[in-house]
Amino acid sequence: MVFKILSLDGGGMRGILSARLLLEVEQQIREEKGQTLHEYFDLIAGTSTGSILAAAIALGKGAEEAIEIYQNRGNDIFLPKIRQQRQSKWRALRRFFSPFALYPHAVGESQGLANVLKEELCIQDENGVARCPNINELHHQLNRPILLILAYDTLSRNTSFFASNNPADNPRWYDSLPLWQLCTASSSAPTFFPPYELPYYSEGDALPHIDGGVSANNPELAAIAHALLDPDVTLKDITLLSVGTGKTTKVHSYSDVKQWGQIEWLKNLPDIFLNPGAEISEAMSRQLLFSQGAKTEYLRLNFDLNTPFETTERKPRRLRKPSKNPYNPLIEKYTEKPGQPGQRVKISEEIDDPQTAKDLLSAAEAYLEKGEVIYINHWIPVKSAIREFIQQSS
């Protein structure tokens, strides 16, 4: 048998980049297999913004609809007024000493992370009325792929695996919770959002959760582990497509970092913690699948948002110098014409700025058209790699 996994990273507004890559995957799946994303994959795992994408796909939404969530609701999640306060120099310290500088979960009826997800992660019943299914219903009653969402429980100090395929005779405490609540918990990134409480068994009890990216911003290892809980699934059966939100490329030199105090460390924490864990998960997943003689259908779609160094050339025993004017090289390559250089666009690496949506979509488009990715130990064009992955994962 073949067990197909889709893994989706965290990264705030940069999830629109993942959604654009998924649009290409979706189109090729439809052409090759005549299926949708939720029909093709057996398990979809997501952390933070990846959990929102994963839930939307599991509900039957297409990648185009997912892109529209970021385009149309970004300012409802990352409220411009709050963002302006966070960027204001004289108010910057409030971010670290006051919860009022965090993006709220709910403002009025339609703004805030929780309100947006409550509206977007719903389906229509037979009477055309919108309703928000719980995670257990999604798999067992609606016959959708297994959904796995990760969040971090600050009370129990462990990562919560919210899975949709728990057996009916052994329910978990979160099985009856609506999907949007679990995604809100998974997306509550520290320094951006307050923690989110999920109701526990007993009335009045609740478990506080924060962003799953704290422990697993790239959830592919967790997805592999969950898949192997099924005794009929082995490592040899697994094929895995992993989609990132773009690699943060800002370079922090020793002279900069040694000057940081507590506030500077907090300020740069999200920028620092997103990539390392994701790269470790990628390396371990790749080696784990290959080492057991598993299929070679492992594909990771991700790329540098900007040029971190002045040159890509590596000289023996010499360190490269940080880029003074970073830009996205894929967009430059994509927009160049005979006798005319391409555009040098610096992509904002902030995860809470809805204004970056257009540039992120452009970068994803350029990656699909001009980028290359390692697949089966060879560098090949991204679109070709996606096509081969789909053809081989049958």
mmCIF file of C-alpha atoms in Angstrom:
data_model
loop_
_atom_site.group_PDB
_atom_site.id
_atom_site.type_symbol
_atom_site.label_atom_id
_atom_site.label_comp_id
_atom_site.label_asym_id
_atom_site.label_seq_id
_atom_site.Cartn_x
_atom_site.Cartn_y
_atom_site.Cartn_z
ATOM 1 C CA MET A 1 0.000 0.000 0.000
ATOM 2 C CA VAL A 2 0.985 3.654 -0.332
ATOM 3 C CA PHE A 3 0.284 6.083 2.495
ATOM 4 C CA LYS A 4 0.458 9.693 1.319
ATOM 5 C CA ILE A 5 1.254 12.490 3.797
ATOM 6 C CA LEU A 6 1.025 16.252 3.299
ATOM 7 C CA SER A 7 2.912 18.324 5.899
ATOM 8 C CA LEU A 8 2.481 22.099 6.243
ATOM 9 C CA ASP A 9 4.802 24.424 8.186
ATOM 10 C CA GLY A 10 3.954 27.379 10.385
ATOM 11 C CA GLY A 11 4.793 30.960 9.470
ATOM 12 C CA GLY A 12 1.877 33.371 9.895
ATOM 13 C CA MET A 13 1.039 35.405 6.790
ATOM 14 C CA ARG A 14 3.734 33.496 4.948
ATOM 15 C CA GLY A 15 1.202 30.683 4.751
ATOM 16 C CA ILE A 16 -0.022 32.352 1.559
ATOM 17 C CA LEU A 17 3.270 31.244 -0.018
ATOM 18 C CA SER A 18 2.488 27.637 0.961
ATOM 19 C CA ALA A 19 -1.032 27.999 -0.428
ATOM 20 C CA ARG A 20 0.337 29.131 -3.798
ATOM 21 C CA LEU A 21 2.649 26.118 -3.946
ATOM 22 C CA LEU A 22 -0.311 23.910 -3.044
ATOM 23 C CA LEU A 23 -2.281 25.398 -5.933
ATOM 24 C CA GLU A 24 0.302 23.954 -8.331
ATOM 25 C CA VAL A 25 0.217 20.609 -6.502
ATOM 26 C CA GLU A 26 -3.584 20.635 -6.660
ATOM 27 C CA GLN A 27 -3.632 21.359 -10.387
ATOM 28 C CA GLN A 28 -1.188 18.565 -11.153
ATOM 29 C CA ILE A 29 -3.072 16.078 -8.942
ATOM 30 C CA ARG A 30 -6.255 16.922 -10.801
ATOM 31 C CA GLU A 31 -4.540 16.432 -14.156
ATOM 32 C CA GLU A 32 -2.714 13.214 -13.205
ATOM 33 C CA LYS A 33 -5.236 11.557 -10.885
ATOM 34 C CA GLY A 34 -8.528 13.385 -11.286
ATOM 35 C CA GLN A 35 -8.615 14.043 -7.533
ATOM 36 C CA THR A 36 -8.680 16.978 -5.155
ATOM 37 C CA LEU A 37 -6.107 17.539 -2.405
ATOM 38 C CA HIS A 38 -8.301 16.021 0.289
ATOM 39 C CA GLU A 39 -9.059 13.005 -1.886
ATOM 40 C CA TYR A 40 -5.413 12.370 -2.751
ATOM 41 C CA PHE A 41 -3.671 12.554 0.629
ATOM 42 C CA ASP A 42 -4.263 10.069 3.447
ATOM 43 C CA LEU A 43 -2.959 12.310 6.230
ATOM 44 C CA ILE A 44 -2.592 16.084 6.371
ATOM 45 C CA ALA A 45 -0.537 17.606 9.194
ATOM 46 C CA GLY A 46 -0.169 21.269 10.030
ATOM 47 C CA THR A 47 1.352 23.572 12.617
ATOM 48 C CA SER A 48 0.281 27.173 13.229
ATOM 49 C CA THR A 49 -0.665 28.731 9.883
ATOM 50 C CA GLY A 50 -0.091 25.255 8.463
ATOM 51 C CA SER A 51 -2.890 23.971 10.689
ATOM 52 C CA ILE A 52 -5.250 26.492 9.095
ATOM 53 C CA LEU A 53 -4.270 25.316 5.620
ATOM 54 C CA ALA A 54 -4.498 21.666 6.666
ATOM 55 C CA ALA A 55 -7.961 22.160 8.162
ATOM 56 C CA ALA A 56 -9.192 24.072 5.117
ATOM 57 C CA ILE A 57 -8.008 21.301 2.796
ATOM 58 C CA ALA A 58 -9.515 18.584 4.993
ATOM 59 C CA LEU A 59 -12.831 20.453 4.847
ATOM 60 C CA GLY A 60 -12.688 20.196 1.075
ATOM 61 C CA LYS A 61 -11.567 23.736 0.279
ATOM 62 C CA GLY A 62 -9.224 24.268 -2.649
ATOM 63 C CA ALA A 63 -5.883 26.056 -2.613
ATOM 64 C CA GLU A 64 -7.424 29.110 -4.312
ATOM 65 C CA GLU A 65 -9.876 29.444 -1.431
ATOM 66 C CA ALA A 66 -6.999 29.158 1.030
ATOM 67 C CA ILE A 67 -5.138 31.972 -0.756
ATOM 68 C CA GLU A 68 -8.255 34.132 -0.478
ATOM 69 C CA ILE A 69 -8.365 33.652 3.298
ATOM 70 C CA TYR A 70 -4.957 35.295 3.606
ATOM 71 C CA GLN A 71 -5.758 38.002 1.062
ATOM 72 C CA ASN A 72 -9.178 38.895 2.420
ATOM 73 C CA ARG A 73 -8.802 38.264 6.146
ATOM 74 C CA GLY A 74 -5.153 39.075 6.876
ATOM 75 C CA ASN A 75 -6.010 42.496 8.286
ATOM 76 C CA ASP A 76 -8.773 40.965 10.421
ATOM 77 C CA ILE A 77 -6.206 38.685 12.085
ATOM 78 C CA PHE A 78 -3.228 41.036 12.244
ATOM 79 C CA LEU A 79 -5.118 44.226 13.030
ATOM 80 C CA PRO A 80 -3.409 47.295 11.486
ATOM 81 C CA LYS A 81 -3.930 49.346 14.659
ATOM 82 C CA ILE A 82 -2.117 46.770 16.786
ATOM 83 C CA ARG A 83 0.602 46.347 14.180
ATOM 84 C CA GLN A 84 1.233 50.091 14.125
ATOM 85 C CA GLN A 85 1.587 50.079 17.900
ATOM 86 C CA ARG A 86 4.055 47.220 17.736
ATOM 87 C CA GLN A 87 6.158 49.047 15.157
ATOM 88 C CA SER A 88 6.090 52.413 16.897
ATOM 89 C CA LYS A 89 9.501 53.101 18.445
ATOM 90 C CA TRP A 90 8.219 54.743 21.587
ATOM 91 C CA ARG A 91 5.615 52.029 22.120
ATOM 92 C CA ALA A 92 7.880 49.114 21.264
ATOM 93 C CA LEU A 93 8.516 48.228 24.897
ATOM 94 C CA ARG A 94 4.783 47.754 25.463
ATOM 95 C CA ARG A 95 5.038 44.643 23.322
ATOM 96 C CA PHE A 96 7.128 42.953 25.968
ATOM 97 C CA PHE A 97 5.500 44.304 29.104
ATOM 98 C CA SER A 98 1.820 44.500 28.189
ATOM 99 C CA PRO A 99 -0.682 42.040 26.659
ATOM 100 C CA PHE A 100 -2.446 44.976 24.973
ATOM 101 C CA ALA A 101 0.184 45.008 22.234
ATOM 102 C CA LEU A 102 -0.681 41.411 21.255
ATOM 103 C CA TYR A 103 -3.120 40.595 18.480
ATOM 104 C CA PRO A 104 -6.446 39.619 20.096
ATOM 105 C CA HIS A 105 -8.267 36.378 19.460
ATOM 106 C CA ALA A 106 -11.603 38.133 19.124
ATOM 107 C CA VAL A 107 -12.715 41.693 18.455
ATOM 108 C CA GLY A 108 -16.405 42.243 17.835
ATOM 109 C CA GLU A 109 -17.986 39.547 15.693
ATOM 110 C CA SER A 110 -15.597 39.222 12.768
ATOM 111 C CA GLN A 111 -12.098 40.362 13.739
ATOM 112 C CA GLY A 112 -9.374 38.500 15.566
ATOM 113 C CA LEU A 113 -7.807 35.114 14.873
ATOM 114 C CA ALA A 114 -10.537 33.026 16.545
ATOM 115 C CA ASN A 115 -13.398 34.926 14.898
ATOM 116 C CA VAL A 116 -11.855 34.603 11.444
ATOM 117 C CA LEU A 117 -11.244 30.869 11.821
ATOM 118 C CA LYS A 118 -14.738 30.360 13.199
ATOM 119 C CA GLU A 119 -16.087 31.855 9.973
ATOM 120 C CA GLU A 120 -13.644 30.313 7.511
ATOM 121 C CA LEU A 121 -13.294 26.751 8.826
ATOM 122 C CA CYS A 122 -16.919 25.783 8.399
ATOM 123 C CA ILE A 123 -18.970 23.815 5.891
ATOM 124 C CA GLN A 124 -22.548 24.066 4.701
ATOM 125 C CA ASP A 125 -25.066 21.404 5.704
ATOM 126 C CA GLU A 126 -27.802 20.045 3.456
ATOM 127 C CA ASN A 127 -29.905 23.133 4.200
ATOM 128 C CA GLY A 128 -27.128 25.528 3.219
ATOM 129 C CA VAL A 129 -26.466 26.536 6.820
ATOM 130 C CA ALA A 130 -22.824 26.995 7.832
ATOM 131 C CA ARG A 131 -21.607 24.860 10.702
ATOM 132 C CA CYS A 132 -18.200 24.131 12.210
ATOM 133 C CA PRO A 133 -17.483 20.402 12.543
ATOM 134 C CA ASN A 134 -15.382 18.984 15.330
ATOM 135 C CA ILE A 135 -12.163 17.192 14.479
ATOM 136 C CA ASN A 136 -13.506 13.681 15.151
ATOM 137 C CA GLU A 137 -16.550 14.216 12.939
ATOM 138 C CA LEU A 138 -14.306 15.360 10.115
ATOM 139 C CA HIS A 139 -12.723 11.944 9.625
ATOM 140 C CA HIS A 140 -15.342 9.486 10.858
ATOM 141 C CA GLN A 141 -18.533 11.051 9.495
ATOM 142 C CA LEU A 142 -17.381 13.211 6.601
ATOM 143 C CA ASN A 143 -14.825 10.630 5.388
ATOM 144 C CA ARG A 144 -12.029 13.151 5.032
ATOM 145 C CA PRO A 145 -8.279 12.377 5.345
ATOM 146 C CA ILE A 146 -6.698 12.045 8.763
ATOM 147 C CA LEU A 147 -5.977 15.511 10.114
ATOM 148 C CA LEU A 148 -3.158 16.145 12.581
ATOM 149 C CA ILE A 149 -2.757 19.539 14.265
ATOM 150 C CA LEU A 150 0.031 20.404 16.701
ATOM 151 C CA ALA A 151 -0.085 22.906 19.564
ATOM 152 C CA TYR A 152 1.906 23.319 22.760
ATOM 153 C CA ASP A 153 0.240 22.775 26.147
ATOM 154 C CA THR A 154 1.852 25.216 28.602
ATOM 155 C CA LEU A 155 0.239 23.593 31.649
ATOM 156 C CA SER A 156 1.320 20.018 30.999
ATOM 157 C CA ARG A 157 4.465 21.203 29.184
ATOM 158 C CA ASN A 158 4.057 18.928 26.187
ATOM 159 C CA THR A 159 3.060 19.070 22.537
ATOM 160 C CA SER A 160 -0.590 18.200 21.935
ATOM 161 C CA PHE A 161 -1.283 15.988 18.939
ATOM 162 C CA PHE A 162 -4.850 16.777 17.864
ATOM 163 C CA ALA A 163 -5.780 13.888 15.578
ATOM 164 C CA SER A 164 -9.055 13.278 13.789
ATOM 165 C CA ASN A 165 -8.931 9.473 13.721
ATOM 166 C CA ASN A 166 -9.228 8.551 17.388
ATOM 167 C CA PRO A 167 -11.373 5.411 17.799
ATOM 168 C CA ALA A 168 -14.972 5.954 18.860
ATOM 169 C CA ASP A 169 -14.568 3.610 21.836
ATOM 170 C CA ASN A 170 -11.543 5.539 23.118
ATOM 171 C CA PRO A 171 -12.329 9.260 22.659
ATOM 172 C CA ARG A 172 -9.902 12.026 23.579
ATOM 173 C CA TRP A 173 -10.747 15.173 25.502
ATOM 174 C CA TYR A 174 -10.563 17.357 22.390
ATOM 175 C CA ASP A 175 -12.639 15.163 20.039
ATOM 176 C CA SER A 176 -15.798 17.215 20.511
ATOM 177 C CA LEU A 177 -14.103 20.604 20.113
ATOM 178 C CA PRO A 178 -14.776 22.523 16.898
ATOM 179 C CA LEU A 179 -11.937 22.508 14.426
ATOM 180 C CA TRP A 180 -11.506 26.282 14.513
ATOM 181 C CA GLN A 181 -10.664 26.198 18.229
ATOM 182 C CA LEU A 182 -7.834 23.713 17.734
ATOM 183 C CA CYS A 183 -6.415 25.804 14.890
ATOM 184 C CA THR A 184 -6.630 28.941 17.043
ATOM 185 C CA ALA A 185 -4.610 27.188 19.743
ATOM 186 C CA SER A 186 -2.065 25.928 17.210
ATOM 187 C CA SER A 187 -1.658 29.430 15.723
ATOM 188 C CA SER A 188 -1.256 31.458 18.931
ATOM 189 C CA ALA A 189 2.393 32.361 18.422
ATOM 190 C CA PRO A 190 4.215 33.770 21.495
ATOM 191 C CA THR A 191 4.939 37.529 21.316
ATOM 192 C CA PHE A 192 2.167 37.858 18.701
ATOM 193 C CA PHE A 193 -0.942 36.346 20.316
ATOM 194 C CA PRO A 194 -1.986 35.541 23.882
ATOM 195 C CA PRO A 195 -2.330 31.859 24.810
ATOM 196 C CA TYR A 196 -5.609 30.167 23.986
ATOM 197 C CA GLU A 197 -7.592 28.010 26.400
ATOM 198 C CA LEU A 198 -9.226 24.814 25.204
ATOM 199 C CA PRO A 199 -12.107 23.408 27.321
ATOM 200 C CA TYR A 200 -11.177 20.172 29.089
ATOM 201 C CA TYR A 201 -13.474 17.325 30.212
ATOM 202 C CA SER A 202 -14.861 18.939 33.375
ATOM 203 C CA GLU A 203 -16.869 22.130 33.206
ATOM 204 C CA GLY A 204 -14.660 25.070 34.080
ATOM 205 C CA ASP A 205 -11.405 23.224 33.366
ATOM 206 C CA ALA A 206 -9.269 24.339 30.442
ATOM 207 C CA LEU A 207 -5.820 23.711 29.027
ATOM 208 C CA PRO A 208 -3.799 26.742 27.876
ATOM 209 C CA HIS A 209 -2.081 26.316 24.515
ATOM 210 C CA ILE A 210 0.336 28.279 22.386
ATOM 211 C CA ASP A 211 1.684 27.904 18.857
ATOM 212 C CA GLY A 212 2.788 24.389 17.912
ATOM 213 C CA GLY A 213 5.804 25.940 16.205
ATOM 214 C CA VAL A 214 7.429 26.197 19.631
ATOM 215 C CA SER A 215 8.152 22.471 19.394
ATOM 216 C CA ALA A 216 7.494 21.438 15.780
ATOM 217 C CA ASN A 217 7.149 24.213 13.231
ATOM 218 C CA ASN A 218 7.641 21.578 10.546
ATOM 219 C CA PRO A 219 5.265 18.744 11.553
ATOM 220 C CA GLU A 220 6.468 16.056 9.162
ATOM 221 C CA LEU A 221 8.194 13.929 11.824
ATOM 222 C CA ALA A 222 5.044 14.038 13.933
ATOM 223 C CA ALA A 223 3.039 13.037 10.870
ATOM 224 C CA ILE A 224 5.280 10.042 10.207
ATOM 225 C CA ALA A 225 5.016 8.942 13.832
ATOM 226 C CA HIS A 226 1.233 9.240 13.765
ATOM 227 C CA ALA A 227 0.958 7.319 10.511
ATOM 228 C CA LEU A 228 2.956 4.451 12.030
ATOM 229 C CA LEU A 229 0.366 4.041 14.783
ATOM 230 C CA ASP A 230 -1.602 2.154 12.151
ATOM 231 C CA PRO A 231 -0.208 -1.405 12.211
ATOM 232 C CA ASP A 232 -0.855 -1.708 8.479
ATOM 233 C CA VAL A 233 1.457 1.239 7.665
ATOM 234 C CA THR A 234 5.242 0.862 7.524
ATOM 235 C CA LEU A 235 7.997 3.299 6.633
ATOM 236 C CA LYS A 236 8.238 1.639 3.230
ATOM 237 C CA ASP A 237 4.639 2.628 2.520
ATOM 238 C CA ILE A 238 5.002 6.333 3.283
ATOM 239 C CA THR A 239 5.371 9.079 0.704
ATOM 240 C CA LEU A 240 5.647 12.608 2.031
ATOM 241 C CA LEU A 241 5.173 16.059 0.540
ATOM 242 C CA SER A 242 6.367 18.792 2.895
ATOM 243 C CA VAL A 243 5.614 22.466 2.179
ATOM 244 C CA GLY A 244 7.381 25.334 3.947
ATOM 245 C CA THR A 245 6.592 29.039 4.288
ATOM 246 C CA GLY A 246 9.934 30.328 2.997
ATOM 247 C CA LYS A 247 13.245 30.311 4.834
ATOM 248 C CA THR A 248 14.083 33.258 7.040
ATOM 249 C CA THR A 249 17.428 34.578 5.825
ATOM 250 C CA LYS A 250 18.302 37.518 8.064
ATOM 251 C CA VAL A 251 21.892 37.092 9.220
ATOM 252 C CA HIS A 252 22.773 37.767 12.865
ATOM 253 C CA SER A 253 26.487 38.425 13.328
ATOM 254 C CA TYR A 254 28.400 37.906 16.549
ATOM 255 C CA SER A 255 28.901 41.651 16.970
ATOM 256 C CA ASP A 256 25.123 42.114 16.784
ATOM 257 C CA VAL A 257 24.051 39.228 18.990
ATOM 258 C CA LYS A 258 26.568 39.889 21.762
ATOM 259 C CA GLN A 259 24.919 43.279 22.295
ATOM 260 C CA TRP A 260 21.438 41.819 22.760
ATOM 261 C CA GLY A 261 19.761 42.039 26.108
ATOM 262 C CA GLN A 262 16.587 40.295 27.174
ATOM 263 C CA ILE A 263 14.319 42.542 25.119
ATOM 264 C CA GLU A 264 16.364 42.113 21.929
ATOM 265 C CA TRP A 265 16.351 38.349 22.352
ATOM 266 C CA LEU A 266 12.569 38.396 22.738
ATOM 267 C CA LYS A 267 12.238 40.661 19.726
ATOM 268 C CA ASN A 268 14.238 38.289 17.509
ATOM 269 C CA LEU A 269 12.939 35.037 18.981
ATOM 270 C CA PRO A 270 10.329 34.264 16.267
ATOM 271 C CA ASP A 271 12.856 35.117 13.546
ATOM 272 C CA ILE A 272 15.328 32.662 15.040
ATOM 273 C CA PHE A 273 13.199 29.701 16.088
ATOM 274 C CA LEU A 274 11.162 29.168 12.885
ATOM 275 C CA ASN A 275 13.902 27.715 10.687
ATOM 276 C CA PRO A 276 16.146 25.477 12.840
ATOM 277 C CA GLY A 277 13.468 23.045 13.981
ATOM 278 C CA ALA A 278 12.012 22.857 10.484
ATOM 279 C CA GLU A 279 15.386 21.998 8.981
ATOM 280 C CA ILE A 280 16.087 19.348 11.613
ATOM 281 C CA SER A 281 12.705 17.737 10.926
ATOM 282 C CA GLU A 282 13.466 17.768 7.216
ATOM 283 C CA ALA A 283 16.874 16.131 7.630
ATOM 284 C CA MET A 284 15.598 13.486 10.046
ATOM 285 C CA SER A 285 12.517 12.655 7.974
ATOM 286 C CA ARG A 286 14.527 12.297 4.810
ATOM 287 C CA GLN A 287 17.096 10.016 6.439
ATOM 288 C CA LEU A 288 14.470 8.029 8.334
ATOM 289 C CA LEU A 289 12.459 7.242 5.227
ATOM 290 C CA PHE A 290 15.469 6.413 3.078
ATOM 291 C CA SER A 291 17.405 4.426 5.679
ATOM 292 C CA GLN A 292 14.748 1.726 5.935
ATOM 293 C CA GLY A 293 14.596 1.143 2.228
ATOM 294 C CA ALA A 294 11.474 3.240 2.041
ATOM 295 C CA LYS A 295 10.215 4.727 -1.176
ATOM 296 C CA THR A 296 12.155 7.725 -2.368
ATOM 297 C CA GLU A 297 8.976 9.793 -2.740
ATOM 298 C CA TYR A 298 9.954 12.485 -0.256
ATOM 299 C CA LEU A 299 9.673 16.046 -1.518
ATOM 300 C CA ARG A 300 10.275 19.257 0.422
ATOM 301 C CA LEU A 301 9.161 22.523 -1.171
ATOM 302 C CA ASN A 302 10.829 25.548 0.431
ATOM 303 C CA PHE A 303 13.325 28.263 -0.487
ATOM 304 C CA ASP A 304 15.274 31.260 0.812
ATOM 305 C CA LEU A 305 13.126 34.382 0.867
ATOM 306 C CA ASN A 306 16.157 36.606 0.239
ATOM 307 C CA THR A 307 19.887 36.334 -0.417
ATOM 308 C CA PRO A 308 21.550 35.867 2.983
ATOM 309 C CA PHE A 309 25.078 36.329 1.630
ATOM 310 C CA GLU A 310 26.790 38.485 -0.974
ATOM 311 C CA THR A 311 27.578 35.450 -3.102
ATOM 312 C CA THR A 312 26.448 31.838 -3.426
ATOM 313 C CA GLU A 313 30.017 30.752 -4.174
ATOM 314 C CA ARG A 314 31.788 29.010 -1.299
ATOM 315 C CA LYS A 315 35.541 29.324 -0.970
ATOM 316 C CA PRO A 316 37.529 26.734 1.003
ATOM 317 C CA ARG A 317 37.989 27.746 4.631
ATOM 318 C CA ARG A 318 36.396 31.147 4.104
ATOM 319 C CA LEU A 319 33.118 32.472 5.462
ATOM 320 C CA ARG A 320 30.789 34.333 3.152
ATOM 321 C CA LYS A 321 29.914 37.940 3.909
ATOM 322 C CA PRO A 322 26.310 38.824 4.823
ATOM 323 C CA SER A 323 24.340 40.453 2.046
ATOM 324 C CA LYS A 324 24.203 44.243 2.336
ATOM 325 C CA ASN A 325 21.203 44.521 0.030
ATOM 326 C CA PRO A 326 19.264 41.245 0.238
ATOM 327 C CA TYR A 327 16.711 40.415 -2.452
ATOM 328 C CA ASN A 328 14.832 37.424 -3.803
ATOM 329 C CA PRO A 329 16.980 35.898 -6.591
ATOM 330 C CA LEU A 330 14.104 33.847 -7.994
ATOM 331 C CA ILE A 331 12.010 36.924 -8.730
ATOM 332 C CA GLU A 332 15.065 38.510 -10.390
ATOM 333 C CA LYS A 333 15.522 35.443 -12.574
ATOM 334 C CA TYR A 334 11.802 35.170 -13.338
ATOM 335 C CA THR A 335 11.442 38.814 -14.415
ATOM 336 C CA GLU A 336 14.626 39.176 -16.460
ATOM 337 C CA LYS A 337 14.312 39.603 -20.205
ATOM 338 C CA PRO A 338 16.882 39.516 -23.035
ATOM 339 C CA GLY A 339 19.103 42.536 -22.581
ATOM 340 C CA GLN A 340 17.173 43.648 -19.504
ATOM 341 C CA PRO A 341 17.954 42.700 -15.880
ATOM 342 C CA GLY A 342 15.251 41.347 -13.634
ATOM 343 C CA GLN A 343 13.678 43.085 -10.675
ATOM 344 C CA ARG A 344 15.490 42.929 -7.357
ATOM 345 C CA VAL A 345 12.746 42.692 -4.752
ATOM 346 C CA LYS A 346 13.415 42.285 -1.049
ATOM 347 C CA ILE A 347 10.742 40.088 0.518
ATOM 348 C CA SER A 348 9.626 41.106 3.982
ATOM 349 C CA GLU A 349 10.231 38.171 6.320
ATOM 350 C CA GLU A 350 7.747 39.392 8.930
ATOM 351 C CA ILE A 351 5.040 36.871 9.714
ATOM 352 C CA ASP A 352 2.394 39.392 10.780
ATOM 353 C CA ASP A 353 2.301 41.818 7.849
ATOM 354 C CA PRO A 354 -0.648 41.335 5.441
ATOM 355 C CA GLN A 355 0.981 43.800 3.037
ATOM 356 C CA THR A 356 3.555 41.133 2.146
ATOM 357 C CA ALA A 357 0.934 38.928 0.470
ATOM 358 C CA LYS A 358 1.575 40.159 -3.060
ATOM 359 C CA ASP A 359 5.360 39.757 -2.818
ATOM 360 C CA LEU A 360 5.040 36.321 -1.244
ATOM 361 C CA LEU A 361 2.791 35.186 -4.076
ATOM 362 C CA SER A 362 5.309 36.545 -6.583
ATOM 363 C CA ALA A 363 8.147 34.689 -4.865
ATOM 364 C CA ALA A 364 6.170 31.441 -4.868
ATOM 365 C CA GLU A 365 5.343 31.877 -8.559
ATOM 366 C CA ALA A 366 9.007 32.540 -9.368
ATOM 367 C CA TYR A 367 10.033 29.450 -7.363
ATOM 368 C CA LEU A 368 7.615 27.292 -9.348
ATOM 369 C CA GLU A 369 8.827 28.659 -12.668
ATOM 370 C CA LYS A 370 12.569 29.076 -12.062
ATOM 371 C CA GLY A 371 13.424 27.205 -8.887
ATOM 372 C CA GLU A 372 15.012 23.795 -8.451
ATOM 373 C CA VAL A 373 14.606 21.272 -5.663
ATOM 374 C CA ILE A 374 16.416 18.116 -4.641
ATOM 375 C CA TYR A 375 14.360 15.040 -5.432
ATOM 376 C CA ILE A 376 15.705 11.486 -5.394
ATOM 377 C CA ASN A 377 19.211 12.904 -4.879
ATOM 378 C CA HIS A 378 19.068 15.145 -7.948
ATOM 379 C CA TRP A 379 18.331 18.821 -8.443
ATOM 380 C CA ILE A 380 15.437 19.232 -10.880
ATOM 381 C CA PRO A 381 12.910 21.990 -11.686
ATOM 382 C CA VAL A 382 10.227 22.385 -9.020
ATOM 383 C CA LYS A 383 7.265 21.685 -11.294
ATOM 384 C CA SER A 384 8.959 18.558 -12.629
ATOM 385 C CA ALA A 385 9.605 17.347 -9.080
ATOM 386 C CA ILE A 386 5.947 17.830 -8.163
ATOM 387 C CA ARG A 387 4.875 15.906 -11.256
ATOM 388 C CA GLU A 388 7.263 13.034 -10.564
ATOM 389 C CA PHE A 389 6.182 12.873 -6.929
ATOM 390 C CA ILE A 390 2.531 12.551 -7.914
ATOM 391 C CA GLN A 391 3.246 9.983 -10.612
ATOM 392 C CA GLN A 392 5.384 7.841 -8.323
ATOM 393 C CA SER A 393 3.143 8.127 -5.253
ATOM 394 C CA SER A 394 0.447 5.867 -6.649
#
